[in-house]
Coordinates of C-alpha atoms in Angstrom, one line a residue:
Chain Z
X1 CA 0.0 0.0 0.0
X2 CA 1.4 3.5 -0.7
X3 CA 2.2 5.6 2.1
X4 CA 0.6 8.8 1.9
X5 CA 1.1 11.7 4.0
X6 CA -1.0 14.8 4.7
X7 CA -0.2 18.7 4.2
X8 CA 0.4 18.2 8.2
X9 CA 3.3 15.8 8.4
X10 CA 5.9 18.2 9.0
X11 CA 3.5 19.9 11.9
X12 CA 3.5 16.4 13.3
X13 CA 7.2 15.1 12.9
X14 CA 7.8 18.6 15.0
X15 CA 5.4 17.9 18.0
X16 CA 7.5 14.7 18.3
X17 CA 4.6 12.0 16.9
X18 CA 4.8 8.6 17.2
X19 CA 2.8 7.7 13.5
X20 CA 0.9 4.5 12.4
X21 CA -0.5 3.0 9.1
X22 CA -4.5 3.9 8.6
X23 CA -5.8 3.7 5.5
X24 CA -2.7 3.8 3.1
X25 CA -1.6 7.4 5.6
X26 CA 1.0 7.7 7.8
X27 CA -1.3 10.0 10.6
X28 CA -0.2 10.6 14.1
X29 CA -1.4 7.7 16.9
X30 CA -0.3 10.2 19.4
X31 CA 2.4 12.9 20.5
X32 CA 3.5 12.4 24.1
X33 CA 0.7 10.5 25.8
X34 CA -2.5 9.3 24.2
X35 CA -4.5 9.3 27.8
X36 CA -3.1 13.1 28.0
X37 CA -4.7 13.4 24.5
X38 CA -8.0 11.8 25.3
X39 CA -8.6 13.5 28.7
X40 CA -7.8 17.3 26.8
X41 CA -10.6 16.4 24.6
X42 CA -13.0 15.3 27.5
X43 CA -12.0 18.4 29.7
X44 CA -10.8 21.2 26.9
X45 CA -9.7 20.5 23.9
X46 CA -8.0 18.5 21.5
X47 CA -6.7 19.2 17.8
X48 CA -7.1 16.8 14.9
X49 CA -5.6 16.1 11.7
X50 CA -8.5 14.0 9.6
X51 CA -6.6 14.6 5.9
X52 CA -6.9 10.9 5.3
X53 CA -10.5 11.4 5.3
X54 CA -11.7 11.7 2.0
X55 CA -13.9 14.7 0.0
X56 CA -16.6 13.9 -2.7
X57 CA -18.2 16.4 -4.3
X58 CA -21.7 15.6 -6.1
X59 CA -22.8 18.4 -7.9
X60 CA -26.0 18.7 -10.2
X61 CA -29.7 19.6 -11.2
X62 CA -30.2 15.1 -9.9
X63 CA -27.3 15.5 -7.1
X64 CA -30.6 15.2 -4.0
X65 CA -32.5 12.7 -6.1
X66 CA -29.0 10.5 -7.1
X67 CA -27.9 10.6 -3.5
X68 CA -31.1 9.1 -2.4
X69 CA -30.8 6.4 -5.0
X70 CA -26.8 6.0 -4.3
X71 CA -27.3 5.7 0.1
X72 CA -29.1 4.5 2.5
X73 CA -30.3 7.6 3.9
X74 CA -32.9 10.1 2.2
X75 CA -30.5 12.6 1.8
X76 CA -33.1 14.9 -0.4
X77 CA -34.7 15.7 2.8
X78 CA -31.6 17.5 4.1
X79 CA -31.7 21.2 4.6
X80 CA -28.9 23.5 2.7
X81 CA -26.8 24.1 5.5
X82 CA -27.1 20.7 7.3
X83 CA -25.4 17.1 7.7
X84 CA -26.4 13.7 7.9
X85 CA -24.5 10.6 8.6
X86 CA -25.2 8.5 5.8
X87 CA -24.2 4.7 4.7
X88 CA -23.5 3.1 1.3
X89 CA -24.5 0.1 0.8
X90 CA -23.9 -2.8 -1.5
X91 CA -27.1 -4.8 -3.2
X92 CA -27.2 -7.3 -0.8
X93 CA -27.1 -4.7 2.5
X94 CA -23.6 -5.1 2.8
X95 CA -21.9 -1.5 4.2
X96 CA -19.2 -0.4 1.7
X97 CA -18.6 2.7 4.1
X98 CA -20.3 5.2 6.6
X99 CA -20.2 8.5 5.6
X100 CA -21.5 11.9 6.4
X101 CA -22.5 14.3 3.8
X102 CA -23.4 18.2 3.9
X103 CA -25.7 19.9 2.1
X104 CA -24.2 22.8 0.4
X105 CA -25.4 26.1 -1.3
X106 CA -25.1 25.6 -5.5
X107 CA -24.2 28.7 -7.1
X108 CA -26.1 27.4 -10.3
X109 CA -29.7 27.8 -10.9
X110 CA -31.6 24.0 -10.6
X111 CA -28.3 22.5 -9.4
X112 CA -27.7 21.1 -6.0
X113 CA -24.9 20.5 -4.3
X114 CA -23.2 18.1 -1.4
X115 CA -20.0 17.2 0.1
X116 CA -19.8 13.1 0.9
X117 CA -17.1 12.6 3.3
X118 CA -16.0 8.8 3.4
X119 CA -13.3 7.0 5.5
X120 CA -9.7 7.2 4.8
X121 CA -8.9 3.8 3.2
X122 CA -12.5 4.3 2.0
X123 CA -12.7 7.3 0.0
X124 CA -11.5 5.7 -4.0
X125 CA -13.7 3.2 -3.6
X126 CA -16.7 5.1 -2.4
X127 CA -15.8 7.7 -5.3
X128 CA -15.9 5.1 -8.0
X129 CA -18.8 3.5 -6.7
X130 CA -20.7 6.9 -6.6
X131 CA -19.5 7.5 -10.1
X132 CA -20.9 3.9 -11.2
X133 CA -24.2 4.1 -9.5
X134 CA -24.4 7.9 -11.3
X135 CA -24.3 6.3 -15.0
X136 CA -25.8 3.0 -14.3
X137 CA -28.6 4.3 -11.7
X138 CA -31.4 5.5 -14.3
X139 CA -31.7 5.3 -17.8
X140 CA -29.4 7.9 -19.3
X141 CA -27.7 8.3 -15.8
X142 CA -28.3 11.1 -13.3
X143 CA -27.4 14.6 -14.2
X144 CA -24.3 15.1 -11.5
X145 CA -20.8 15.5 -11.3
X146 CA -19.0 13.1 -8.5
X147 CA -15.7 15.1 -8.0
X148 CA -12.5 13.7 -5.8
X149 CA -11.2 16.3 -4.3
X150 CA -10.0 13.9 -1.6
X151 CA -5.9 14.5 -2.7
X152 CA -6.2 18.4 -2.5
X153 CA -8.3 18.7 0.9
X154 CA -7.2 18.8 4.4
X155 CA -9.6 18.5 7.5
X156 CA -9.0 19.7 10.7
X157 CA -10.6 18.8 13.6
X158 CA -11.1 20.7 17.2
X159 CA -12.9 18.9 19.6
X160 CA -14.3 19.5 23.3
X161 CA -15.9 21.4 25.8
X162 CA -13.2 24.7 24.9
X163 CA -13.6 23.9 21.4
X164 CA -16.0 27.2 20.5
X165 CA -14.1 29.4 22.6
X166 CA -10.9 28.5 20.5
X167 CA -12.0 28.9 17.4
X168 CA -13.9 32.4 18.3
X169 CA -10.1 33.9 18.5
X170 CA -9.9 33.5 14.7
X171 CA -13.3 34.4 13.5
X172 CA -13.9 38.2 13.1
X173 CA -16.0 39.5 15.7
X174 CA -19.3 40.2 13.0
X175 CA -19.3 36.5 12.4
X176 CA -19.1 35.0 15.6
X177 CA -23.0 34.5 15.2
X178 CA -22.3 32.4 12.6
X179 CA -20.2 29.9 14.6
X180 CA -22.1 30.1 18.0
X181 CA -25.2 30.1 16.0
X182 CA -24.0 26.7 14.4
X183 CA -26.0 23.6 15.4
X184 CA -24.4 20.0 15.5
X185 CA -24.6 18.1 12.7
X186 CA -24.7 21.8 10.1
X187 CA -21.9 23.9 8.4
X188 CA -21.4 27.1 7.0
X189 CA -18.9 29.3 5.0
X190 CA -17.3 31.4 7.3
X191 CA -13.8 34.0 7.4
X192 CA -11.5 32.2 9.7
X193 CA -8.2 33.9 10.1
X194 CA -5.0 32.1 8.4
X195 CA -1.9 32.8 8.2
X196 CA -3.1 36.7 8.7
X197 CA -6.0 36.9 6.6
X198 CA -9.4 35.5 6.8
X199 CA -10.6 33.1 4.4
X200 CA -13.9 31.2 4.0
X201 CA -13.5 28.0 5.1
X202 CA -16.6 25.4 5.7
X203 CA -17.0 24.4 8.7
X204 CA -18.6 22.0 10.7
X205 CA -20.1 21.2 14.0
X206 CA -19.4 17.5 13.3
X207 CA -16.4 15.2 15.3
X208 CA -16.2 11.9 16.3
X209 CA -15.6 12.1 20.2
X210 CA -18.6 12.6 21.8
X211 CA -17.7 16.1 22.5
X212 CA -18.8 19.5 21.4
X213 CA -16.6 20.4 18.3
X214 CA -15.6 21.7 14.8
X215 CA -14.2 20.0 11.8
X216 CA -12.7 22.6 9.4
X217 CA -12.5 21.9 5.7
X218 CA -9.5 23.8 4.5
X219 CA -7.0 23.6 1.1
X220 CA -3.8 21.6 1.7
X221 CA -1.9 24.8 1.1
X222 CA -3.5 26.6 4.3
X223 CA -3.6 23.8 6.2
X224 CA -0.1 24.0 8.3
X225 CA -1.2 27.5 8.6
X226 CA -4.7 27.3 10.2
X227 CA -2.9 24.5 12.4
X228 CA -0.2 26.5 13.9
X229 CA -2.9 28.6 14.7
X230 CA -5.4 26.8 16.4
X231 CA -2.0 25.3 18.1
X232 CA -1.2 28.9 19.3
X233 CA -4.6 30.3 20.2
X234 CA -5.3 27.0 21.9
X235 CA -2.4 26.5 24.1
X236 CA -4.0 28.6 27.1
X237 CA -7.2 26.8 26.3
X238 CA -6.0 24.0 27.4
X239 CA -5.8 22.3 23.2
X240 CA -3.1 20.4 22.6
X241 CA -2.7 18.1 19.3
X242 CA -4.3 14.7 19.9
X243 CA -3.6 11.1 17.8
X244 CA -5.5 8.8 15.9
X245 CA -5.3 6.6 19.7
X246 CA -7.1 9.1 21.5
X247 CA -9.2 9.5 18.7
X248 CA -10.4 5.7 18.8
X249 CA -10.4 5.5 22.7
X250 CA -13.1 8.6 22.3
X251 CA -14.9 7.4 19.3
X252 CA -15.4 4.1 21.5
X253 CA -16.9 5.8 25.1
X254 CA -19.3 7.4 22.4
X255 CA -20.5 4.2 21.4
X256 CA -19.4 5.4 17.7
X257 CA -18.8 2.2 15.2
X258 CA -15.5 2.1 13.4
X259 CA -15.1 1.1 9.6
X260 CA -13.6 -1.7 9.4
X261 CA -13.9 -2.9 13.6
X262 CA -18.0 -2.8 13.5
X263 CA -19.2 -2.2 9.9
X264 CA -18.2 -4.5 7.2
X265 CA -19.3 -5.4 3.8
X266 CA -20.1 -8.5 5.4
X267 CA -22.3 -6.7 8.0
X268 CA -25.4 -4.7 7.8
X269 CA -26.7 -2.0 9.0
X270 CA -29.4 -3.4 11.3
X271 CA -27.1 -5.7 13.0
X272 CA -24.5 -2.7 13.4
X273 CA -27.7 -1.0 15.4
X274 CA -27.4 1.6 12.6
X275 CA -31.3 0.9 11.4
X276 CA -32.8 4.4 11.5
X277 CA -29.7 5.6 9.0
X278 CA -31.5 3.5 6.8
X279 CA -34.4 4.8 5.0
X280 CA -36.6 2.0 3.5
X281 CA -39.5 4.5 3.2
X282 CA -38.1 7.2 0.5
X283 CA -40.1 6.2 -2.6
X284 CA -37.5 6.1 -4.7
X285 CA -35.1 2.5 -4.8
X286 CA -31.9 2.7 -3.5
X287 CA -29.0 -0.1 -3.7
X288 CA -29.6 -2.3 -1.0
X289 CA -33.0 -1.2 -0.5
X290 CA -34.5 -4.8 -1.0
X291 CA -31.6 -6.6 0.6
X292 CA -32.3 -4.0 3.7
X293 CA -36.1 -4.5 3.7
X294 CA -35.8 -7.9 3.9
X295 CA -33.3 -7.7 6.8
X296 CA -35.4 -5.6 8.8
X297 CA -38.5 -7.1 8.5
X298 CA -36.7 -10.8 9.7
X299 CA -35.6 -8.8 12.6
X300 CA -32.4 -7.0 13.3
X301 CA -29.5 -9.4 14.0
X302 CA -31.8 -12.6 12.7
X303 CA -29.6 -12.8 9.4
X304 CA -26.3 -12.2 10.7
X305 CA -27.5 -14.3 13.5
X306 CA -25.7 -11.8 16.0
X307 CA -25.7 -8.0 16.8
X308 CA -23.8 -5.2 17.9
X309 CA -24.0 -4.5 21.5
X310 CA -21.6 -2.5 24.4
X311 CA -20.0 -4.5 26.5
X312 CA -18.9 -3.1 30.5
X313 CA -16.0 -4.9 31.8
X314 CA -16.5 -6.2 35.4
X315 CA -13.3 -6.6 36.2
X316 CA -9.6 -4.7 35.3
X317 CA -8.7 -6.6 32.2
X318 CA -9.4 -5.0 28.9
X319 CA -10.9 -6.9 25.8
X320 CA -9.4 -6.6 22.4
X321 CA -10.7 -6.3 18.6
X322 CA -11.7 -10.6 17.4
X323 CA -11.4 -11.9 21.3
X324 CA -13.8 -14.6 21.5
X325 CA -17.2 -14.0 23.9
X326 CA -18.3 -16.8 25.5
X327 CA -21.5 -18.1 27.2
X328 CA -21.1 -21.1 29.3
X329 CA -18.2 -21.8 27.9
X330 CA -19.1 -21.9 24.6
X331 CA -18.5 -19.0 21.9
X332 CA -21.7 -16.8 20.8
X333 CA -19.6 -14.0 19.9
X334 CA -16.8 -12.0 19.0
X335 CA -15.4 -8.2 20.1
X336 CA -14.4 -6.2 17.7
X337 CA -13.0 -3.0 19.4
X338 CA -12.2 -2.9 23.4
X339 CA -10.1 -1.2 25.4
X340 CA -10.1 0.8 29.3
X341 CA -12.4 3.5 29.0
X342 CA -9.6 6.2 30.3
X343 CA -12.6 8.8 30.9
X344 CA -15.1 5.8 32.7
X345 CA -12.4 3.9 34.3
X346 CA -13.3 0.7 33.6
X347 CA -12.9 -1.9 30.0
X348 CA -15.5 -1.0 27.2
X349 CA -15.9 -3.1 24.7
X350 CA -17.9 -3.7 21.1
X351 CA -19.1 -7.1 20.1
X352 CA -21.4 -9.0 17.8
X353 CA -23.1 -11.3 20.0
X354 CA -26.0 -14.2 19.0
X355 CA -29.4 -12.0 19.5
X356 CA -30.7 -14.3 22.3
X357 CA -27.7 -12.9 24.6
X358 CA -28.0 -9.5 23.4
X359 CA -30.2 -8.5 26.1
X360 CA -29.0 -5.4 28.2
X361 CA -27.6 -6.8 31.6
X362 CA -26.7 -10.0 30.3
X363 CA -23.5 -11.3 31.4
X364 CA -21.2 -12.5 29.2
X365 CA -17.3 -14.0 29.2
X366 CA -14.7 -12.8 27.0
X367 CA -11.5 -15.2 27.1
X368 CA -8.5 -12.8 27.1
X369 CA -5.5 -14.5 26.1
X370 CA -6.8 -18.1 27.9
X371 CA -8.5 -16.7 30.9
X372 CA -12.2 -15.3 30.9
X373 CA -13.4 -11.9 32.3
X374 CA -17.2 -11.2 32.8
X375 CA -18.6 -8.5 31.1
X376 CA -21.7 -7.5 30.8
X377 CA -24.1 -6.5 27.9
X378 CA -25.0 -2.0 28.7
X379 CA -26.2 0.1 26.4
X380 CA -24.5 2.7 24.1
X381 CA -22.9 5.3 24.5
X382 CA -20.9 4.1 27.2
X383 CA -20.2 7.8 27.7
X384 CA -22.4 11.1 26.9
X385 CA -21.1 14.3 27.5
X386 CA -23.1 16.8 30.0
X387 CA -25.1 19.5 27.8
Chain M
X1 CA 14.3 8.7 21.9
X2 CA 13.4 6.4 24.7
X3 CA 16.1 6.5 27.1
X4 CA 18.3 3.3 27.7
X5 CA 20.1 3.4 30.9
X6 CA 23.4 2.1 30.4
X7 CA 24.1 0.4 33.9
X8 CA 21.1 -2.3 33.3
X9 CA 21.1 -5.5 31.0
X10 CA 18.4 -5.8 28.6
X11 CA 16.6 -9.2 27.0
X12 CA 15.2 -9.1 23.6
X13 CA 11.6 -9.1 25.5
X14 CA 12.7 -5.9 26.7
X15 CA 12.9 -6.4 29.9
X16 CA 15.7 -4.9 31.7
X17 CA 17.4 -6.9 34.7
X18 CA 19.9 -5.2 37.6
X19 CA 21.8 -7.6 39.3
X20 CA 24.6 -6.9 41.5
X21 CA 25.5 -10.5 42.0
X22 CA 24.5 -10.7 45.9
X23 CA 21.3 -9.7 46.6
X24 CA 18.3 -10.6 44.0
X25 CA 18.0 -9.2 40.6
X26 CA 15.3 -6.5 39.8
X27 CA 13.5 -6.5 36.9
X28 CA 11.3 -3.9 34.6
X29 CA 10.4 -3.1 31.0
X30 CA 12.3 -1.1 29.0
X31 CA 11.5 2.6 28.2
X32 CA 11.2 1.4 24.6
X33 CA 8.8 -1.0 25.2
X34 CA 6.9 1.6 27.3
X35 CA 6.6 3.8 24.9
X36 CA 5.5 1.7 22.5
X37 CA 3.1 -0.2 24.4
X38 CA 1.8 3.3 25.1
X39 CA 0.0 4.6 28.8
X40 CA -0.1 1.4 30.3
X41 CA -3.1 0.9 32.5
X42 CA -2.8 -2.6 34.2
X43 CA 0.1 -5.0 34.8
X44 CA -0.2 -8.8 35.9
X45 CA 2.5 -9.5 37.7
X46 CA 4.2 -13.4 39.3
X47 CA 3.6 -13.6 42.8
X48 CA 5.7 -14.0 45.6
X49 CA 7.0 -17.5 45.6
X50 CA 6.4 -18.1 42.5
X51 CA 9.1 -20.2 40.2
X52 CA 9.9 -18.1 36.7
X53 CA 11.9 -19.2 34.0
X54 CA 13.8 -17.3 31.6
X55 CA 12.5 -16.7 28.7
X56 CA 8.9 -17.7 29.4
X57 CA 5.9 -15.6 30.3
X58 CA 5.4 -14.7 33.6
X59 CA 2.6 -11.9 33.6
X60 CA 1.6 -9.3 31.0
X61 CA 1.2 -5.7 30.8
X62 CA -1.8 -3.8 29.4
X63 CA -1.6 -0.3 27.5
X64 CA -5.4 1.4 26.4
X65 CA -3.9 0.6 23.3
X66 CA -2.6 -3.1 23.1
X67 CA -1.3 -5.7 25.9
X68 CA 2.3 -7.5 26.1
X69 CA 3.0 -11.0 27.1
X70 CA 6.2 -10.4 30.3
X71 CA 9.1 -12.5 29.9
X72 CA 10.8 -13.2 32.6
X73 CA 14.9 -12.1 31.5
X74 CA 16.2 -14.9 34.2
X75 CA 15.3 -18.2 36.2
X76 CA 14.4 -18.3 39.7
X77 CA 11.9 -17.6 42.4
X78 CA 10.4 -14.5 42.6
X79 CA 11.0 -12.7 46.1
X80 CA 9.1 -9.4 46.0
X81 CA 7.1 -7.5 43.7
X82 CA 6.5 -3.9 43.2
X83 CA 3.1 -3.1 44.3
X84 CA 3.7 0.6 43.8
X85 CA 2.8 -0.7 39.8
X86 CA -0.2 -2.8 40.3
X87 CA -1.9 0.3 41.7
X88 CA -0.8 2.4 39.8
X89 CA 0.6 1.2 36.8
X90 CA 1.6 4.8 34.9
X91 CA 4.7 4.8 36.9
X92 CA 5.9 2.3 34.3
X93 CA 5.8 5.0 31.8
X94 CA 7.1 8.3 33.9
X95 CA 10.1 6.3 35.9
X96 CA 10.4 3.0 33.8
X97 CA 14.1 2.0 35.3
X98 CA 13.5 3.3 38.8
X99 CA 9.4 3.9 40.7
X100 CA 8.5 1.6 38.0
X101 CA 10.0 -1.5 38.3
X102 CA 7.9 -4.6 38.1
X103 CA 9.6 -7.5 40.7
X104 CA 12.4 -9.5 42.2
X105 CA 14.2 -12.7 41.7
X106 CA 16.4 -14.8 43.6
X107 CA 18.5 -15.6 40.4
X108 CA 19.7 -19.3 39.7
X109 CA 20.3 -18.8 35.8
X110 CA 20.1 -15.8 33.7
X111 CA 18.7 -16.1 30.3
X112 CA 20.4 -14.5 27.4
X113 CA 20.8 -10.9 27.8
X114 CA 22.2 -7.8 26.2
X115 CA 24.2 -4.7 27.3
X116 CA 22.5 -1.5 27.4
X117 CA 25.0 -0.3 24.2
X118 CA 23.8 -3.8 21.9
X119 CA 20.1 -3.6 23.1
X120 CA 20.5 0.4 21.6
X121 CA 21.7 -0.4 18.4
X122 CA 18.9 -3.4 17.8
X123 CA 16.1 -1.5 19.6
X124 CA 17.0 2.5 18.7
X125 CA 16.8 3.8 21.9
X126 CA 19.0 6.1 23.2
X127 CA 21.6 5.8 25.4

């Protein structure tokens, strides 16, 4: 696999990361301390570098009306201005990637226009796959344009409870309304100060940490700018730059499922708990749609034969991504993310368990290395922020 | 650079072992293996009594990221352990070679080990 980097891997050979492989990317799994990095985020903030994740532009008179037909969700019912977090699936239900995607402002008379932003490792195949299902989806095709502008976008994350206050320092004071004004899950163009001028930059209340927090879509060429800084405005906030550890030990206390740990193209999304993303009553088809309808009405988990739940450790001992759960011995399941909850202070786990011990205050094994710990079935999120 | 203190012998498990050839050896992980194990939140260690063997496992230590199989560096019985680590097992990462070691051995037989200066060059740390 080719090693890519982002526009930020000088910004992060400086702060003195340790990196990791995700995706194809070389991206920071953490700077001094990931439990440092995790508890800034839960208590200030934390600054992320996402420019693995990838940018898909679908622009066009049929962009609402393809979208529909290319996801799960009913993405034509989307606001300009606001998100969704989306799926695409394949025929037979199976998730090719989760996604969210923004509804933008088109310039053009009869056009519309949206940002799809996939996973890292993700984002070629869920732009070729959006290109297919836009040529092969109607007689004639839809009427868009799928643009990859994955290779010339950064995204920059700041998430946590200081996270508004941060960002403030660069916005001019007559558009601080704009930002304060945002609610989660929108976006909006708005003048934040780089490298000594202020450039419109979308950005969104969006993050995957179970914070409050921004996610700033910005051209590589700014990017080492608008880091340094958030870096620099954030210091006395209590921001410091956080890895791709803390960002999975945060992801998993919000009970959010990770590509490739909980959603598969073997999976689905009912069994992944991720059935109201799924919109089997738009009128129009959508890939998967009869696949999914058939899914949901045998009954989440009932094809899979297992289902997604959270899992509380009882005792110290942490579970690990494919440890075997057992019941009475015998396996009925398997984790696929775990790990001490640094903000909860005990092991949190995610497994696909058989249905009939899905139930919430079941109690279930999980053999860790040839000794079993209980744990037992709680439901998600294991953490949720105070509002 | 994770730091390598010259004075101690290292395995390839990366444990390090102090022995002074009277009393009984002390035994830790390795700032390397600290850091790349990450903030280590729980440590298993051999009790009191208990026979180890060089080379084989004798405990593990746990990281929010990953966990790590321990390896006991010598054979012997263990003496005392460092229960400073068990309750609070980030020592391991702020004072691996001093706070943080892990336990003790009455030494009958070392297993092969390294000096600090051979254990740099195949580990990277830094001396």
């Amino acid at each position: 696999m080719t090693e890519n980097h982002t526009a930020l891997y000088e910004q992060h050979k400086k702060a003195g990361a340790s990196f990791t492989d995700f995706g194809g990317w070389q991206m920071p799994l953490k700077y001094s301390s990931e439990l440092a990095e995790h508890h800034a985020v839960r208590r200030s903030a934390g600054l992320f570098d996402l420019s693995h994740m990838g940018e898909v532009w679908v622009t066009g008179p049929d962009a609402a009306a393809f979208l529909d037909y290319a996801l799960a969700g009913k993405l034509s019912a989307i606001a300009v201005g606001k998100a969704k977090y989306s799926l695409i699936c394949q025929e037979d239900g199976g998730i090719i990637d989760d996604l969210i995607t923004y509804r933008r402002p088109s310039s053009e008379e009869g056009s519309e226009k949206f940002l799809v932003v996939p996973n890292a490792g993700n984002a070629p195949v869920v732009a070729a796959a959006l290109a297919e299902r836009a040529r092969s989806g109607k007689a004639g095709g839809f009427d868009v344009v799928v643009e990859d502008a994955s290779a010339e976008t950064s995204l920059i994350a700041v998430q946590g409870p200081n996270a508004e206050e941060i960002l403030l320092t660069l916005v001019p004071a007559e558009a601080h309304a704009l930002v304060t004004g945002l609610k989660y899950y929108a976006a909006v163009e708005v003048g934040i100060t780089v490298n000594g001028t202020a450039q419109d930059l979308l950005l969104a209340r969006t993050g995957y940490t179970g914070e409050d927090g921004f996610e700033i879509y910005i051209p590589n060429e700014d990017a080492a700018g608008l880091w340094d800084a958030l870096l620099e405005t954030g210091a006395i906030r209590g921001l410091i730059p956080a890895g791709l550890a803390a960002r999975d030990s945060l992801r998993l206390e919000a009970g959010m499922p990770l590509y490739g740990n909980e959603l598969s193209r073997e999976g689905n999304a009912y069994a992944a708990g991720l059935g109201p993303v799924v919109s089997l009553a738009k009128e129009s088809d959508f890939v998967g749609k009869a696949a999914l309808t058939e899914i949901k009405s045998a009954g989440a988990g009932t094809t899979t034969r297992r289902k997604l739940v959270g899992l509380k450790g009882l005792g110290r001992r942490a579970a690990r991504g494919h440890y075997p759960v057992l019941k009475d011995g015998a396996v009925i399941g398997e984790v696929t993310s775990g790990q001490p909850s640094p903000t909860l202070g005990y092991p949190v786990a995610l497994a696909y368990v058989d249905v009939e011990h899905a139930a919430l205050g079941t109690v279930l094994d999980i053999d860790l290395r040839g000794k079993t710990e209980p744990f037992e079935v709680v439901a998600l999120p294991f953490y949720k922020r105070d509002k | 650079m994770a730091q390598i203190a010259p004075e101690l012998k290292y395995s390839a498990e990366h444990e390090w072992i102090a022995a002074d050839g009277a009393g009984p050896a002390t035994i830790g992980v390795s700032a390397v293996a600290a850091d790349a194990l990450g903030d280590i939140v729980y440590v298993d260690l051999p009790e009191v009594g208990a026979a180890v063997t060089a080379g084989e496992t004798c405990g593990e230590v746990e990281s929010t990221k990953s966990v790590s199989d321990l390896y006991s560096p010598v054979t012997g019985e263990v003496v005392e352990v460092n229960d400073v680590v068990v309750t609070e097992p980030a020592v391991i990462n702020s004072d691996p070679y001093g706070a943080g070691w892990l336990f003790k051995v009455a030494v009958t037989q070392e297993g092969p080990l390294m000096s600090a200066e051979e254990y740099a060059a195949a580990n990277g740390g830094e001396l």
